[in-house]
Tab-separated table of C-alpha atoms and ligand atoms in Angstrom:
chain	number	residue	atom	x	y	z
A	1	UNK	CA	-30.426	-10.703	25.717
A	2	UNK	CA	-30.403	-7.540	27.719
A	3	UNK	CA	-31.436	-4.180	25.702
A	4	UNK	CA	-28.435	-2.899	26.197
A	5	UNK	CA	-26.236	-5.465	24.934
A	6	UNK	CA	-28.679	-5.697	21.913
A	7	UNK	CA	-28.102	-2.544	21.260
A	8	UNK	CA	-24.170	-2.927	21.106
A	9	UNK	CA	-24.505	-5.720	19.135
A	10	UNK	CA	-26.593	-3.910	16.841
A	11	UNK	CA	-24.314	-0.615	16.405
A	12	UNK	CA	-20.793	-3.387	16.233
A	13	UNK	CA	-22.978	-4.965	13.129
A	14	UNK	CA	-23.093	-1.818	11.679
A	15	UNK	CA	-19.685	-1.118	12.472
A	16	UNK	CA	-18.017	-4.285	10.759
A	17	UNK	CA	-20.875	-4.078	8.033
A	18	UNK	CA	-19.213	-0.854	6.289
A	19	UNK	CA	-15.582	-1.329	7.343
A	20	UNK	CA	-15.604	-4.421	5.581
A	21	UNK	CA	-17.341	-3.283	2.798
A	22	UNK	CA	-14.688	-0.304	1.787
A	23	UNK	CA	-12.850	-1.431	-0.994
A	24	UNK	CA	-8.822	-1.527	-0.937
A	25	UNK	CA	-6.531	-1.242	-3.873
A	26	UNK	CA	-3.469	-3.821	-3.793
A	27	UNK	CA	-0.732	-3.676	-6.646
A	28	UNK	CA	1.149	-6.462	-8.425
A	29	UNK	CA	4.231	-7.258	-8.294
A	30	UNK	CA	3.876	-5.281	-4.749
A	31	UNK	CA	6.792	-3.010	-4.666
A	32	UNK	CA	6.597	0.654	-4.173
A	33	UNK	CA	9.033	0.971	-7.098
A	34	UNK	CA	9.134	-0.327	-10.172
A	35	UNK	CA	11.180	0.165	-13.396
A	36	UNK	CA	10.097	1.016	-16.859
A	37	UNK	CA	8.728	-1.392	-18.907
A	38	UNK	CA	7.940	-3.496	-16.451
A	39	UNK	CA	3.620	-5.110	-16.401
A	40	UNK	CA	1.744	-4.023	-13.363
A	41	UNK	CA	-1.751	-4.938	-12.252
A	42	UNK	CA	-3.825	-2.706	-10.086
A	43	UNK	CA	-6.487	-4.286	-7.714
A	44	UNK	CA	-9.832	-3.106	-6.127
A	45	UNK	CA	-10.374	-5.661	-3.623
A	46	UNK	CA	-13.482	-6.876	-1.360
A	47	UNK	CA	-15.717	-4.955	-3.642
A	48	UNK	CA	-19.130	-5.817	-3.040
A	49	UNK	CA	-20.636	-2.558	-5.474
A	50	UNK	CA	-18.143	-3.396	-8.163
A	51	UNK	CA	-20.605	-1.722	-10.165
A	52	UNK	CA	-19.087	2.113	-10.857
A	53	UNK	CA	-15.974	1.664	-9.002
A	54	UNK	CA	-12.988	3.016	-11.080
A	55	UNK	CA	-9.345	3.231	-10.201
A	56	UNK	CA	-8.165	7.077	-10.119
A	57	UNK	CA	-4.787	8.561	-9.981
A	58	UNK	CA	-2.913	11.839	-9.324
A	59	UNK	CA	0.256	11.963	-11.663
A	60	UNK	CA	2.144	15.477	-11.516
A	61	UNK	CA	0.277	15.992	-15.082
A	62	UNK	CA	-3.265	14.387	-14.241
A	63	UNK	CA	-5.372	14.981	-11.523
A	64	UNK	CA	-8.135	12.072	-10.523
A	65	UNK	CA	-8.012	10.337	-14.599
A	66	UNK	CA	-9.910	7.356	-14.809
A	67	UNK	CA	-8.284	3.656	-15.536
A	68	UNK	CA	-9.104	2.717	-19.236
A	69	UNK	CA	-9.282	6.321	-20.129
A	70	UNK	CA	-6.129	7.433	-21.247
A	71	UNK	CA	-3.836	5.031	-18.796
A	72	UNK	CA	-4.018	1.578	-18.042
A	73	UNK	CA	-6.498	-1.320	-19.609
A	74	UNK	CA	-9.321	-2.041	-17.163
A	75	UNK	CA	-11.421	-5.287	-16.186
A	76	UNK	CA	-14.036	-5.168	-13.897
A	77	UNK	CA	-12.286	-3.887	-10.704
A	78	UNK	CA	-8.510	-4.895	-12.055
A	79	UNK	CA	-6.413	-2.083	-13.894
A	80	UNK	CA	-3.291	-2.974	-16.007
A	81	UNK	CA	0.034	-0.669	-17.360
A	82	UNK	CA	1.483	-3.038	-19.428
A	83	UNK	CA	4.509	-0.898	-19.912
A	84	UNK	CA	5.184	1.436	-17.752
A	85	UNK	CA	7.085	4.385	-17.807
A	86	UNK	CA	8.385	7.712	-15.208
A	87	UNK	CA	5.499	9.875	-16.188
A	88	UNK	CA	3.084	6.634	-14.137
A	89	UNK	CA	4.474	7.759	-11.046
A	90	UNK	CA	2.124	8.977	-8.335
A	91	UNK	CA	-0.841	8.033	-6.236
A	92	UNK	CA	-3.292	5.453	-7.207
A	93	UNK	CA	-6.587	4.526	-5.278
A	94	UNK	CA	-10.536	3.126	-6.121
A	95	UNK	CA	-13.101	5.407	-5.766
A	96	UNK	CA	-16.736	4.110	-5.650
A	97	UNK	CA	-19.723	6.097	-7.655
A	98	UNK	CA	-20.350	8.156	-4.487
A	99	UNK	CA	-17.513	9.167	-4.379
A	100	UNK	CA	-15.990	7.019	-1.549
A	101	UNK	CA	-12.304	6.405	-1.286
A	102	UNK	CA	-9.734	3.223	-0.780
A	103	UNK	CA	-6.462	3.639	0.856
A	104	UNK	CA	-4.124	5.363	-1.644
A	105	UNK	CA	-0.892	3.426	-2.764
A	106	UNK	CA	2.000	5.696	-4.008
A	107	UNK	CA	4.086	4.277	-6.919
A	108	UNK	CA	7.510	5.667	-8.666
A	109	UNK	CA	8.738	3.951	-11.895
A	110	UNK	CA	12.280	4.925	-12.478
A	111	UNK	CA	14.269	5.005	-16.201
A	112	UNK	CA	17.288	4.309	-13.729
A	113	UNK	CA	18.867	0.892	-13.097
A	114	UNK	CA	18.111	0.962	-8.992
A	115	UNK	CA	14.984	0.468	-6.773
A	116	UNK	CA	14.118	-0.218	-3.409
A	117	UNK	CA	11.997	-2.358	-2.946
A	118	UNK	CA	9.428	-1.775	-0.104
A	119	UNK	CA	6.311	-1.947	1.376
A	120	UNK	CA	3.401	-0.211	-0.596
A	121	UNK	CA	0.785	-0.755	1.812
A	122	UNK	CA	1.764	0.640	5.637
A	123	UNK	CA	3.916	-1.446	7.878
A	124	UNK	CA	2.110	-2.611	10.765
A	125	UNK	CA	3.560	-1.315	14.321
A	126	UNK	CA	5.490	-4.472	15.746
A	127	UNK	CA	6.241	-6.258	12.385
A	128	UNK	CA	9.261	-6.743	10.987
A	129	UNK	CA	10.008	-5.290	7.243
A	130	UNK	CA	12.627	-5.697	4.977
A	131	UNK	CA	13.672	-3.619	1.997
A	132	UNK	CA	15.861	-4.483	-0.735
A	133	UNK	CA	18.182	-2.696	-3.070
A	134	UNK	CA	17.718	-3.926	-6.473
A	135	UNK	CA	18.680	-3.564	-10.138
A	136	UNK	CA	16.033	-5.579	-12.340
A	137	UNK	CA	17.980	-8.869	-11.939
A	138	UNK	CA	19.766	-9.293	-8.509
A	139	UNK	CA	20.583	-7.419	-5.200
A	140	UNK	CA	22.769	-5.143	-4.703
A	141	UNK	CA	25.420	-4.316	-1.949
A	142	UNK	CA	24.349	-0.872	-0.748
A	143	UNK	CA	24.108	2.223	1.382
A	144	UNK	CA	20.346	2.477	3.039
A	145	UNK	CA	19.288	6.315	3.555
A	146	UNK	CA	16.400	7.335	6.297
A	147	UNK	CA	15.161	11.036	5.969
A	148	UNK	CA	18.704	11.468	3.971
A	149	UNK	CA	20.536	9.899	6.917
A	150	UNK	CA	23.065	7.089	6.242
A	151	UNK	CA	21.122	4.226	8.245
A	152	UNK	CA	22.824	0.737	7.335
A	153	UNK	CA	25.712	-0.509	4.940
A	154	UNK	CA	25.021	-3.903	3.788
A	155	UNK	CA	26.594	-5.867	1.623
A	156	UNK	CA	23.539	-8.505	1.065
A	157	UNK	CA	21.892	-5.455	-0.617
A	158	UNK	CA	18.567	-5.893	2.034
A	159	UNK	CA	17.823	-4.654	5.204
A	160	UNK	CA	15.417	-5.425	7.934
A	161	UNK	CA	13.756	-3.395	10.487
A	162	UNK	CA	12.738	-5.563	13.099
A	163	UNK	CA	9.895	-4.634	15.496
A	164	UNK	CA	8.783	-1.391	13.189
A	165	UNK	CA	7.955	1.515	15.318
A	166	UNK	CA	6.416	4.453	14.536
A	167	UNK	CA	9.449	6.432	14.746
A	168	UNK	CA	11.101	4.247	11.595
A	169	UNK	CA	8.125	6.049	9.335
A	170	UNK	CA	9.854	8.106	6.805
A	171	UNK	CA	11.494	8.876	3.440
A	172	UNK	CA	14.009	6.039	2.619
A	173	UNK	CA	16.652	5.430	-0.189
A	174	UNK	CA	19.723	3.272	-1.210
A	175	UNK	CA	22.657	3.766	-3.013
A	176	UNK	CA	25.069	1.332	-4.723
A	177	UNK	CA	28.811	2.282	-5.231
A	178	UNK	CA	28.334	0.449	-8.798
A	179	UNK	CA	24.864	1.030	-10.281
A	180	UNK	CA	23.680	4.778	-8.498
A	181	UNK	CA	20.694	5.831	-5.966
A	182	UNK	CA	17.521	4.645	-6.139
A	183	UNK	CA	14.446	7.063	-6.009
A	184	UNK	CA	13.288	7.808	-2.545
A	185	UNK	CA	9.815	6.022	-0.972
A	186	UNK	CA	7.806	6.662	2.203
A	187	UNK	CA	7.408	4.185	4.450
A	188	UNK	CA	3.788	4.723	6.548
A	189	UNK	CA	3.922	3.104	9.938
A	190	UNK	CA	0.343	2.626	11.044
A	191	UNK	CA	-0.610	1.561	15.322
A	192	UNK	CA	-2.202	-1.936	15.958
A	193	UNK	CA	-4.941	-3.027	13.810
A	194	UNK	CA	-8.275	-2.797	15.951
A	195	UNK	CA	-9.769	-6.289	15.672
A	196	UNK	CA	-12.579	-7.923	16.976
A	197	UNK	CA	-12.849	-11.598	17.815
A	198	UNK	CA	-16.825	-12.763	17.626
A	199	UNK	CA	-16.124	-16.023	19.384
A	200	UNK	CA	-14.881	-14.457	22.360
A	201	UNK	CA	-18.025	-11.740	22.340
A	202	UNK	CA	-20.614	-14.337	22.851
A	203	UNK	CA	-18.307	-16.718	25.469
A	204	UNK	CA	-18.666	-13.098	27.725
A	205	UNK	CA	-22.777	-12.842	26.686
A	206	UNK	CA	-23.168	-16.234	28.005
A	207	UNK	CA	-21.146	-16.273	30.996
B	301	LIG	C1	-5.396	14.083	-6.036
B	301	LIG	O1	-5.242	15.455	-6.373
B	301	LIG	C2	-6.277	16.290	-5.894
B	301	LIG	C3	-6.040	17.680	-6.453
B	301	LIG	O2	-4.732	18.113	-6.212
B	301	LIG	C4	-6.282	16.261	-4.373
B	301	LIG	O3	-7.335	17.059	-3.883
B	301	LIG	C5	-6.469	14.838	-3.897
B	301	LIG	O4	-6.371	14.787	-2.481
B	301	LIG	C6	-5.401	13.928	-4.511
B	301	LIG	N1	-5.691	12.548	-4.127
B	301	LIG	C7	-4.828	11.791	-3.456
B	301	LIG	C8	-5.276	10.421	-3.110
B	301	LIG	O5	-3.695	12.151	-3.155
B	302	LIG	C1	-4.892	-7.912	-16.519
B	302	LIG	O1	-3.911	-8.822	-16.019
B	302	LIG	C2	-4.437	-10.007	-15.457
B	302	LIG	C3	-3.273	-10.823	-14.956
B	302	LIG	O2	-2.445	-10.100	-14.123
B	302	LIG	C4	-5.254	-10.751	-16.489
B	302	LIG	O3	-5.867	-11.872	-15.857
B	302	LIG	C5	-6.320	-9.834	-17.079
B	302	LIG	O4	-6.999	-10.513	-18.121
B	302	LIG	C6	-5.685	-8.568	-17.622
B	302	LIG	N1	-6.728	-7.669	-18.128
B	302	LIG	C7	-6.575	-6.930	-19.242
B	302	LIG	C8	-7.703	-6.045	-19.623
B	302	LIG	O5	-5.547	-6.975	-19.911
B	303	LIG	C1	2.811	9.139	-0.605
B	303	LIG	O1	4.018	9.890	-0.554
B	303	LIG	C2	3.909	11.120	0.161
B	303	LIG	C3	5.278	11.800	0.157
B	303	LIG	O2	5.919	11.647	-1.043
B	303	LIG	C4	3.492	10.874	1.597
B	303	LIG	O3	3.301	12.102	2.262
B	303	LIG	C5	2.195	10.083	1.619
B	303	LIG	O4	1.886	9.759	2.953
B	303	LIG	C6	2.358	8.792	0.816
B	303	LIG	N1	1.089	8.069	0.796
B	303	LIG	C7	1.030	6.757	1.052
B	303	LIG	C8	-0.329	6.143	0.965
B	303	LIG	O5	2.011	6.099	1.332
């Protein structure tokens, strides 16, 4: 192998060694809203240094408090609210020892009888995403809000974006003649994943 491409190889090894190794936080059930009451689980995931990696939140009371502390019951690199409740809104992310971060994952628990369900992770460019408007038992025929914009009507009570671009990133809501508005949620619209495909990196060395 040429020094050169030895090199590259080397400094891509590096480069997939510590992307894979950041942690990421997913949430169960994964909805960006939830009600009160309801059991959520909190997730620090491909965690290799699962030693001193705690789960962290901002709340509009708390700044960065610690899973296990005075929120939440934590397991190893799992958190769980087994009742939540408004004041457990806010942002929620792992943070390893030296003080590295995961990607953050904002939650609102309502005391109303309406959510919308969406994404809590970002929508991919190009994929399609569907929200819901729901009360804690079925959908519900409703209004869909962008950036405080009437956007859709639909009886069904979901919608779905087809072929997200990054101009559908924003602050949506929905609102139900019958049952009231849910809160609003951001929707983060993030460009094409870079990937890198090892099989087709050494069918180029050894052409
Ligand atoms: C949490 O709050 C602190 C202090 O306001 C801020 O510096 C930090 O960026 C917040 N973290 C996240 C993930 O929003
Ligand atoms: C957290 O919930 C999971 C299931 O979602 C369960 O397996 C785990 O034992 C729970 N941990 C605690 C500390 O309650
Ligand atoms: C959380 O919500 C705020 C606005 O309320 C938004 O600016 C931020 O990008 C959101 N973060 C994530 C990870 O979605």
């Amino acid at each position: 192998m040429e020094r050169a491409s030895l090199q590259w190889l080397l400094s891509l090894t590096s480069l997939l060694c510590c992307t894979t190794n950041q942690a990421s936080l997913s949430v169960s059930p994964s909805s960006s809203q939830l009600f009160e009451g309801q059991f959520v689980s909190l997730s620090c995931e491909e965690d290799d240094s699962s030693a001193g990696r705690t789960l962290r939140r901002n709340t509009t009371r708390e700044t960065r408090t610690e899973c296990g502390g005075k929120w939440g019951k934590s397991t190893g690199s799992m958190c769980n609210l087994s009742h939540i409740v408004p004041m457990d809104s806010g942002v929620y992310w792992c943070q390893s020892r030296e003080g590295a971060t995961s990607n953050s994952i904002n939650i609102t628990v309502t005391g109303g009888s309406v959510i919308l369900q969406s994404p809590v992770l970002p929508v991919m460019e190009g994929d399609d995403v569907t929200l819901h408007c729901k009360t804690k038992t079925s959908n519900l025929p409703a209004d869909f809000y962008k950036d405080g914009s009437l956007i859709r009507t639909e009886p069904a009570g979901h919608m779905t974006i087809h072929h997200v671009s990054m101009s559908d990133e924003g602050l949506y809501k929905c609102h139900s003649s019958s049952h009231g508005e849910s809160p609003p949620s951001w929707i983060t619209v993030t460009g094409e994943e870079l990937t890198f495909d090892f099989t087709t990196y050494f069918i180029h060395m050894s052409i």
